[in-house]
Amino acid sequence: MKGKTMNMLKLSTFFQNGMVLQQDKEIKIWGEGKAGAQVRIHFQGQQAAVITGGDGRWELFLNKLRVGGPYIMQVFHGDETLELKDIYVGDVWLCAGQSNMELPIARVKDFYPELSKISREPNIHIFTIPENSVFQGPLEEPAAGKWLEVNEKNIEGFSAFSYFFADYLWRKKKVPVGIINASKGGSPIEAWLGRDALADMPELLTIAGQFCDEEVVAEFIGRNEKEQQEWRERVSALDEGLGELPWYKDISEEGWKTISLPGWFETEELRDFCGSLWLRKKFDIPEEMVGKPADLWLGTIVDSDKTYVNGHMVGETAYQYPPRKYKVPEAVLRKKDNVLTIRVLCERGNGRLTPDKIYRLFSEEGSVDLTDNENCWEYKIGCSYLPAPEMDFIVRKPTGLYNGMLAPCQKLAVKGIVWYQGESNDRNPGSYEQLLYRLISSWRKKWNEELPFILVQLPAFSIDLPEENSGWPIIREAQRQAAHSLPLVKMTVNLDLGEWNDLHPLRKKEAAYRAAEAAMLFEQGDNRPELGPVPVVIKKHEEKISVTFDSAPGGLKPQGGFISDVEVAGDDGIFYEVPAWLEENRLIIECPSEIAVRELRYAWCNVPRGNLITDEEGHLASPFCIRADFNT
């Protein structure tokens, strides 16, 4: 009796049904098989063959692929045949970075109603690299992954930025688009660099070396999770609101105090409060909403919450960033004296219901505003406790994400790279420019190609940043300098797309479209480092300085009637805001006669207060800081 034949042919994870291959480049296909056996590929009328090595590995190449699809690929290995279907040829882009690159469509779909109308777009496919921190060395294959086309079933899990970027390119070029998304929230740039790129940075290499031991990694992750869990359990054990009659069911008035919300928990006894805080608001609803399901939106909450309506839990969120969008089921709401109760865990002070967000109960039948109006919010302390231990995450450690997520992509032919990251480096922004140079250079070296690189400059944001000495302006300038110093690098400016009170602004479509526009400019031979106007000539005229911008043939325009956030400093380094206005393609700055200007900067802040400089097409000028002797 013959034994069952074992299938030995194996393709790289990237080569599967629904894949997108890069046009106009030599395409490497690789995998494993029986040592010394032949592997043949038939695709688009081409045939390529190779004999596997002693270790069973093989790779071969295809050239001059025709754009379009869907196509079928056949792979032969002895008696084995693999047939891959729904293959497209077009442009493949790598989209990498941290949470704003990772943020899924599910988080922005309420902001873009058109997303609910998407049915199927077979010419856009996305491959998401799963989170994987590895420190022993670069992997050759991703831990997992699957090519998925855009359709009503898959769309919510896609990176919103990646989808909109691909959507723009598909609409403009009518060429299939494949996206490899390698991103992870909270990751600093050094996590995306390999050991060779950090060779002369012993402090970072030492940290990376400590995690080469898998037991150290497991202990690190376990310790952080255990400390956080123990803090939460201790707070819950001490929380008076979780007693025999929990406060989400107790409608008595005893012990409740009024507080103005949304906003920070800033009463005298709540300043720097850590522990469990209960919030409550009573409200009535229109007759039409009684007993029917409704949506409850509560902005964002610092840090975690469990939320109840009339004693029924309607939702919970474990950390501060996700928007609270909960469903109130039918038969819960009554016409009078509804009670919304929120148990908030404040881990390290600065607790809040984030201001300038939506706090509302609504349905097709009606709506109730839950901001501070006639009926005030109330609070009651469940448990005051020590601050929670600060969490550390393995994704923050040098080399880990490069080895586990990025390195496996570098054998794959791609069109270019979009990089949206920087937020997690704001505590040490001075090194960001150097690290960004290394990232671009080292990635290109591994791809053995000077790939086009698009930098998404950080937008406006301020709520969790210090008013002074924030790292965000420094990181924006580092991104600008990299775009101007390295070939085939472009940067998009996004100050107007940020939200002062949200690290994850919703306007991903506009940010992605700007990056896609930059991608199109590469193909047109446009070598501008920025899409918007760029300062190029600076002159001193008595008590005025003029800054001439290029890339603004139609002249400069303010986003409103005046320009602000222009500052100058003398030898003492103290900056003063000065009057400024626009004349055609020049910024005119009025300088105090008593200051020998040594530095000039524009929009050097977390969130600009005034209007921003744009060109005729609406592209923004980047924030900048220029150091020179302006009096010569």
Short mmCIF file of N, CA, C and O in Angstrom, two decimals, residues 460-553:
data_model
loop_
_atom_site.label_atom_id
_atom_site.label_comp_id
_atom_site.label_asym_id
_atom_site.label_seq_id
_atom_site.Cartn_x
_atom_site.Cartn_y
_atom_site.Cartn_z
N ALA A 460 -1.57 69.09 13.19
CA ALA A 460 -1.73 69.83 14.43
C ALA A 460 -2.30 68.92 15.52
O ALA A 460 -3.17 68.08 15.26
N PHE A 461 -1.82 69.11 16.75
CA PHE A 461 -2.28 68.33 17.91
C PHE A 461 -1.71 68.99 19.15
O PHE A 461 -0.57 69.48 19.12
N SER A 462 -2.48 69.01 20.24
CA SER A 462 -1.93 69.69 21.43
C SER A 462 -2.41 69.16 22.77
O SER A 462 -1.75 69.38 23.78
N ILE A 463 -3.53 68.46 22.83
CA ILE A 463 -4.18 68.27 24.13
C ILE A 463 -3.30 67.55 25.16
O ILE A 463 -3.37 67.84 26.34
N ASP A 464 -2.46 66.64 24.74
CA ASP A 464 -1.62 65.90 25.67
C ASP A 464 -0.15 66.33 25.61
O ASP A 464 0.74 65.62 26.09
N LEU A 465 0.10 67.49 24.99
CA LEU A 465 1.47 67.97 24.83
C LEU A 465 1.71 69.20 25.70
O LEU A 465 0.78 69.97 25.95
N PRO A 466 2.93 69.42 26.15
CA PRO A 466 3.24 70.66 26.85
C PRO A 466 3.12 71.85 25.90
O PRO A 466 3.39 71.73 24.70
N GLU A 467 2.67 73.00 26.43
CA GLU A 467 2.52 74.18 25.58
C GLU A 467 3.87 74.64 25.04
O GLU A 467 3.98 75.10 23.91
N GLU A 468 4.90 74.53 25.84
CA GLU A 468 6.24 74.90 25.41
C GLU A 468 7.12 73.65 25.35
O GLU A 468 6.88 72.67 26.04
N ASN A 469 8.12 73.70 24.50
CA ASN A 469 9.12 72.64 24.40
C ASN A 469 8.52 71.30 23.98
O ASN A 469 9.01 70.23 24.35
N SER A 470 7.45 71.35 23.21
CA SER A 470 6.91 70.12 22.65
C SER A 470 7.83 69.64 21.53
O SER A 470 8.42 70.44 20.82
N GLY A 471 7.91 68.34 21.36
CA GLY A 471 8.77 67.80 20.32
C GLY A 471 8.17 67.84 18.93
O GLY A 471 8.87 67.62 17.94
N TRP A 472 6.88 68.12 18.80
CA TRP A 472 6.22 68.02 17.50
C TRP A 472 6.78 69.00 16.46
O TRP A 472 7.02 68.60 15.32
N PRO A 473 6.99 70.27 16.77
CA PRO A 473 7.59 71.15 15.75
C PRO A 473 8.97 70.68 15.31
O PRO A 473 9.32 70.80 14.13
N ILE A 474 9.75 70.13 16.23
CA ILE A 474 11.09 69.64 15.88
C ILE A 474 10.99 68.45 14.94
O ILE A 474 11.77 68.33 13.97
N ILE A 475 10.04 67.57 15.18
CA ILE A 475 9.86 66.41 14.31
C ILE A 475 9.37 66.85 12.93
O ILE A 475 9.82 66.33 11.90
N ARG A 476 8.47 67.82 12.88
CA ARG A 476 8.03 68.33 11.58
C ARG A 476 9.21 68.90 10.79
O ARG A 476 9.33 68.69 9.58
N GLU A 477 10.08 69.63 11.48
CA GLU A 477 11.24 70.20 10.80
C GLU A 477 12.19 69.10 10.34
O GLU A 477 12.79 69.19 9.26
N ALA A 478 12.34 68.04 11.14
CA ALA A 478 13.18 66.91 10.73
C ALA A 478 12.63 66.28 9.45
O ALA A 478 13.38 65.90 8.54
N GLN A 479 11.32 66.14 9.37
CA GLN A 479 10.70 65.59 8.18
C GLN A 479 10.94 66.51 6.97
O GLN A 479 11.22 66.04 5.87
N ARG A 480 10.84 67.81 7.19
CA ARG A 480 11.09 68.77 6.10
C ARG A 480 12.53 68.69 5.62
O ARG A 480 12.81 68.69 4.42
N GLN A 481 13.47 68.63 6.56
CA GLN A 481 14.88 68.58 6.19
C GLN A 481 15.21 67.31 5.41
O GLN A 481 16.00 67.32 4.46
N ALA A 482 14.62 66.19 5.82
CA ALA A 482 14.87 64.94 5.10
C ALA A 482 14.36 65.02 3.67
O ALA A 482 15.03 64.56 2.73
N ALA A 483 13.20 65.64 3.47
CA ALA A 483 12.65 65.77 2.12
C ALA A 483 13.54 66.63 1.24
O ALA A 483 13.67 66.39 0.04
N HIS A 484 14.17 67.66 1.84
CA HIS A 484 15.00 68.56 1.06
C HIS A 484 16.41 68.01 0.85
O HIS A 484 17.10 68.45 -0.08
N SER A 485 16.84 67.09 1.68
CA SER A 485 18.23 66.64 1.63
C SER A 485 18.44 65.35 0.85
O SER A 485 19.52 65.11 0.33
N LEU A 486 17.41 64.51 0.79
CA LEU A 486 17.56 63.20 0.16
C LEU A 486 16.83 63.17 -1.18
O LEU A 486 15.76 63.77 -1.33
N PRO A 487 17.38 62.47 -2.15
CA PRO A 487 16.72 62.39 -3.45
C PRO A 487 15.46 61.54 -3.41
O PRO A 487 15.34 60.62 -2.60
N LEU A 488 14.53 61.88 -4.27
CA LEU A 488 13.29 61.12 -4.42
C LEU A 488 12.53 60.98 -3.11
O LEU A 488 11.98 59.91 -2.79
N VAL A 489 12.53 62.05 -2.32
CA VAL A 489 11.72 62.10 -1.10
C VAL A 489 10.80 63.31 -1.21
O VAL A 489 11.24 64.40 -1.55
N LYS A 490 9.54 63.10 -0.94
CA LYS A 490 8.57 64.20 -0.89
C LYS A 490 7.85 64.18 0.45
O LYS A 490 7.72 63.14 1.08
N MET A 491 7.41 65.36 0.87
CA MET A 491 6.69 65.49 2.13
C MET A 491 5.38 66.21 1.89
O MET A 491 5.32 67.18 1.13
N THR A 492 4.32 65.75 2.54
CA THR A 492 3.05 66.45 2.51
C THR A 492 2.84 67.17 3.84
O THR A 492 3.24 66.68 4.89
N VAL A 493 2.23 68.34 3.78
CA VAL A 493 1.98 69.17 4.97
C VAL A 493 0.52 69.01 5.36
O VAL A 493 -0.38 69.13 4.52
N ASN A 494 0.27 68.75 6.64
CA ASN A 494 -1.08 68.37 7.09
C ASN A 494 -1.54 69.12 8.33
O ASN A 494 -2.42 68.63 9.05
N LEU A 495 -0.96 70.29 8.59
CA LEU A 495 -1.33 71.04 9.80
C LEU A 495 -2.83 71.24 9.91
O LEU A 495 -3.40 71.19 11.00
N ASP A 496 -3.48 71.50 8.79
CA ASP A 496 -4.91 71.80 8.80
C ASP A 496 -5.78 70.57 8.94
O ASP A 496 -7.00 70.68 9.11
N LEU A 497 -5.19 69.38 8.92
CA LEU A 497 -5.97 68.15 9.00
C LEU A 497 -5.95 67.55 10.41
O LEU A 497 -6.56 66.50 10.63
N GLY A 498 -5.24 68.17 11.32
CA GLY A 498 -5.18 67.65 12.68
C GLY A 498 -6.37 68.07 13.51
O GLY A 498 -7.21 68.88 13.11
N GLU A 499 -6.46 67.51 14.71
CA GLU A 499 -7.47 67.89 15.70
C GLU A 499 -6.73 68.14 17.01
O GLU A 499 -6.02 67.25 17.49
N TRP A 500 -6.89 69.31 17.56
CA TRP A 500 -6.13 69.68 18.76
C TRP A 500 -6.36 68.70 19.90
O TRP A 500 -5.48 68.49 20.75
N ASN A 501 -7.52 68.05 19.91
CA ASN A 501 -7.90 67.20 21.04
C ASN A 501 -7.89 65.71 20.71
O ASN A 501 -8.50 64.92 21.44
N ASP A 502 -7.22 65.32 19.62
CA ASP A 502 -7.24 63.90 19.26
C ASP A 502 -5.94 63.53 18.55
O ASP A 502 -5.61 64.12 17.51
N LEU A 503 -5.24 62.55 19.10
CA LEU A 503 -4.01 62.07 18.49
C LEU A 503 -4.28 61.39 17.16
O LEU A 503 -3.39 61.25 16.32
N HIS A 504 -5.52 60.97 16.95
CA HIS A 504 -5.89 60.24 15.74
C HIS A 504 -6.97 61.02 14.98
O HIS A 504 -8.15 60.68 15.04
N PRO A 505 -6.57 62.06 14.27
CA PRO A 505 -7.56 62.87 13.54
C PRO A 505 -8.27 62.04 12.49
O PRO A 505 -7.72 61.11 11.91
N LEU A 506 -9.52 62.42 12.22
CA LEU A 506 -10.36 61.62 11.34
C LEU A 506 -10.09 61.83 9.87
O LEU A 506 -10.39 60.96 9.05
N ARG A 507 -9.51 62.93 9.47
CA ARG A 507 -9.45 63.29 8.04
C ARG A 507 -8.35 62.52 7.30
O ARG A 507 -7.43 63.09 6.71
N LYS A 508 -8.50 61.22 7.33
CA LYS A 508 -7.52 60.36 6.69
C LYS A 508 -7.63 60.42 5.16
O LYS A 508 -6.63 60.21 4.45
N LYS A 509 -8.81 60.68 4.65
CA LYS A 509 -8.97 60.76 3.20
C LYS A 509 -8.14 61.91 2.63
O LYS A 509 -7.41 61.73 1.65
N GLU A 510 -8.24 63.08 3.25
CA GLU A 510 -7.51 64.23 2.75
C GLU A 510 -6.00 64.03 2.88
O GLU A 510 -5.22 64.37 1.97
N ALA A 511 -5.56 63.46 4.01
CA ALA A 511 -4.13 63.21 4.20
C ALA A 511 -3.62 62.20 3.18
O ALA A 511 -2.53 62.36 2.61
N ALA A 512 -4.39 61.15 2.93
CA ALA A 512 -3.98 60.13 1.98
C ALA A 512 -3.97 60.66 0.55
O ALA A 512 -3.09 60.32 -0.25
N TYR A 513 -4.96 61.48 0.21
CA TYR A 513 -5.01 62.05 -1.14
C TYR A 513 -3.80 62.94 -1.40
O TYR A 513 -3.28 63.00 -2.52
N ARG A 514 -3.34 63.67 -0.39
CA ARG A 514 -2.14 64.49 -0.57
C ARG A 514 -0.92 63.61 -0.84
O ARG A 514 -0.10 63.92 -1.69
N ALA A 515 -0.82 62.52 -0.09
CA ALA A 515 0.30 61.61 -0.32
C ALA A 515 0.20 60.98 -1.71
O ALA A 515 1.22 60.80 -2.40
N ALA A 516 -1.01 60.64 -2.14
CA ALA A 516 -1.18 60.06 -3.47
C ALA A 516 -0.86 61.08 -4.56
O ALA A 516 -0.32 60.72 -5.61
N GLU A 517 -1.18 62.33 -4.32
CA GLU A 517 -0.82 63.38 -5.28
C GLU A 517 0.70 63.46 -5.40
O GLU A 517 1.25 63.63 -6.50
N ALA A 518 1.40 63.35 -4.27
CA ALA A 518 2.87 63.33 -4.30
C ALA A 518 3.36 62.13 -5.10
O ALA A 518 4.33 62.23 -5.86
N ALA A 519 2.72 60.99 -4.94
CA ALA A 519 3.11 59.80 -5.69
C ALA A 519 2.97 60.03 -7.19
O ALA A 519 3.83 59.61 -7.98
N MET A 520 1.92 60.72 -7.60
CA MET A 520 1.73 61.02 -9.02
C MET A 520 2.82 61.94 -9.54
O MET A 520 3.26 61.82 -10.68
N LEU A 521 3.26 62.88 -8.69
CA LEU A 521 4.29 63.83 -9.12
C LEU A 521 5.62 63.14 -9.40
O LEU A 521 6.39 63.57 -10.27
N PHE A 522 5.92 62.08 -8.66
CA PHE A 522 7.14 61.30 -8.95
C PHE A 522 7.12 60.83 -10.41
O PHE A 522 8.12 60.92 -11.11
N GLU A 523 5.98 60.33 -10.85
CA GLU A 523 5.88 59.80 -12.20
C GLU A 523 6.01 60.90 -13.25
O GLU A 523 6.41 60.65 -14.39
N GLN A 524 5.64 62.11 -12.89
CA GLN A 524 5.70 63.23 -13.83
C GLN A 524 7.08 63.88 -13.86
O GLN A 524 7.29 64.86 -14.57
N GLY A 525 8.02 63.34 -13.07
CA GLY A 525 9.36 63.91 -13.04
C GLY A 525 9.46 65.19 -12.24
O GLY A 525 10.47 65.90 -12.33
N ASP A 526 8.45 65.48 -11.45
CA ASP A 526 8.46 66.67 -10.60
C ASP A 526 9.33 66.39 -9.38
O ASP A 526 9.04 65.50 -8.59
N ASN A 527 10.42 67.14 -9.21
CA ASN A 527 11.37 66.86 -8.13
C ASN A 527 11.21 67.76 -6.93
O ASN A 527 12.11 67.87 -6.11
N ARG A 528 10.05 68.43 -6.80
CA ARG A 528 9.83 69.25 -5.62
C ARG A 528 9.82 68.39 -4.36
O ARG A 528 9.16 67.35 -4.33
N PRO A 529 10.49 68.82 -3.29
CA PRO A 529 10.46 68.05 -2.05
C PRO A 529 9.14 68.20 -1.29
O PRO A 529 8.82 67.37 -0.46
N GLU A 530 8.42 69.29 -1.56
CA GLU A 530 7.13 69.52 -0.92
C GLU A 530 6.11 69.88 -2.00
O GLU A 530 6.46 70.45 -3.03
N LEU A 531 4.85 69.59 -1.72
CA LEU A 531 3.81 69.98 -2.66
C LEU A 531 3.52 71.47 -2.59
O LEU A 531 3.09 72.08 -3.56
N GLY A 532 3.72 72.07 -1.41
CA GLY A 532 3.38 73.46 -1.20
C GLY A 532 4.55 74.40 -1.40
O GLY A 532 5.65 73.99 -1.79
N PRO A 533 4.34 75.69 -1.14
CA PRO A 533 5.39 76.70 -1.31
C PRO A 533 6.54 76.49 -0.34
O PRO A 533 6.34 76.12 0.82
N VAL A 534 7.77 76.74 -0.83
CA VAL A 534 8.99 76.49 -0.07
C VAL A 534 9.80 77.78 0.03
O VAL A 534 10.05 78.43 -0.98
N PRO A 535 10.24 78.20 1.24
CA PRO A 535 11.06 79.41 1.36
C PRO A 535 12.45 79.19 0.75
O PRO A 535 13.11 78.20 1.07
N VAL A 536 12.86 80.10 -0.13
CA VAL A 536 14.14 79.90 -0.81
C VAL A 536 15.07 81.11 -0.72
O VAL A 536 16.29 80.96 -0.72
N VAL A 537 14.52 82.32 -0.69
CA VAL A 537 15.35 83.53 -0.65
C VAL A 537 14.90 84.41 0.50
O VAL A 537 13.71 84.70 0.64
N ILE A 538 15.87 84.81 1.33
CA ILE A 538 15.57 85.66 2.49
C ILE A 538 16.41 86.92 2.39
O ILE A 538 17.63 86.85 2.20
N LYS A 539 15.76 88.06 2.50
CA LYS A 539 16.47 89.34 2.43
C LYS A 539 16.01 90.26 3.54
O LYS A 539 14.86 90.20 3.99
N LYS A 540 16.94 91.12 3.97
CA LYS A 540 16.66 92.12 5.01
C LYS A 540 16.52 93.48 4.33
O LYS A 540 17.36 93.87 3.52
N HIS A 541 15.41 94.18 4.63
CA HIS A 541 15.18 95.51 4.09
C HIS A 541 14.85 96.43 5.27
O HIS A 541 13.71 96.45 5.74
N GLU A 542 15.87 97.14 5.74
CA GLU A 542 15.70 98.03 6.90
C GLU A 542 15.10 97.23 8.05
O GLU A 542 15.74 96.34 8.58
N GLU A 543 13.87 97.52 8.45
CA GLU A 543 13.27 96.81 9.58
C GLU A 543 12.28 95.74 9.14
O GLU A 543 11.38 95.36 9.87
N LYS A 544 12.48 95.25 7.92
CA LYS A 544 11.62 94.18 7.41
C LYS A 544 12.49 93.07 6.84
O LYS A 544 13.60 93.29 6.36
N ILE A 545 11.95 91.86 6.91
CA ILE A 545 12.57 90.70 6.28
C ILE A 545 11.58 90.17 5.26
O ILE A 545 10.38 90.03 5.54
N SER A 546 12.07 89.85 4.08
CA SER A 546 11.20 89.24 3.07
C SER A 546 11.67 87.81 2.82
O SER A 546 12.86 87.54 2.71
N VAL A 547 10.72 86.91 2.77
CA VAL A 547 10.99 85.51 2.47
C VAL A 547 10.27 85.17 1.18
O VAL A 547 9.03 85.21 1.12
N THR A 548 11.03 84.87 0.14
CA THR A 548 10.46 84.51 -1.15
C THR A 548 10.28 83.00 -1.23
O THR A 548 11.18 82.23 -0.89
N PHE A 549 9.10 82.58 -1.68
CA PHE A 549 8.77 81.16 -1.80
C PHE A 549 8.78 80.76 -3.27
O PHE A 549 8.31 81.52 -4.13
N ASP A 550 9.27 79.56 -3.54
CA ASP A 550 9.11 79.02 -4.88
C ASP A 550 7.90 78.09 -4.90
O ASP A 550 7.20 77.93 -3.91
N SER A 551 7.67 77.47 -6.03
CA SER A 551 6.51 76.58 -6.20
C SER A 551 5.20 77.30 -5.91
O SER A 551 4.23 76.68 -5.48
N ALA A 552 5.19 78.61 -6.12
CA ALA A 552 3.97 79.39 -5.89
C ALA A 552 3.79 80.39 -7.02
O ALA A 552 3.73 81.60 -6.79
N PRO A 553 3.70 79.91 -8.27
CA PRO A 553 3.62 80.84 -9.39
C PRO A 553 2.39 81.72 -9.36
O PRO A 553 2.40 82.83 -9.90
#
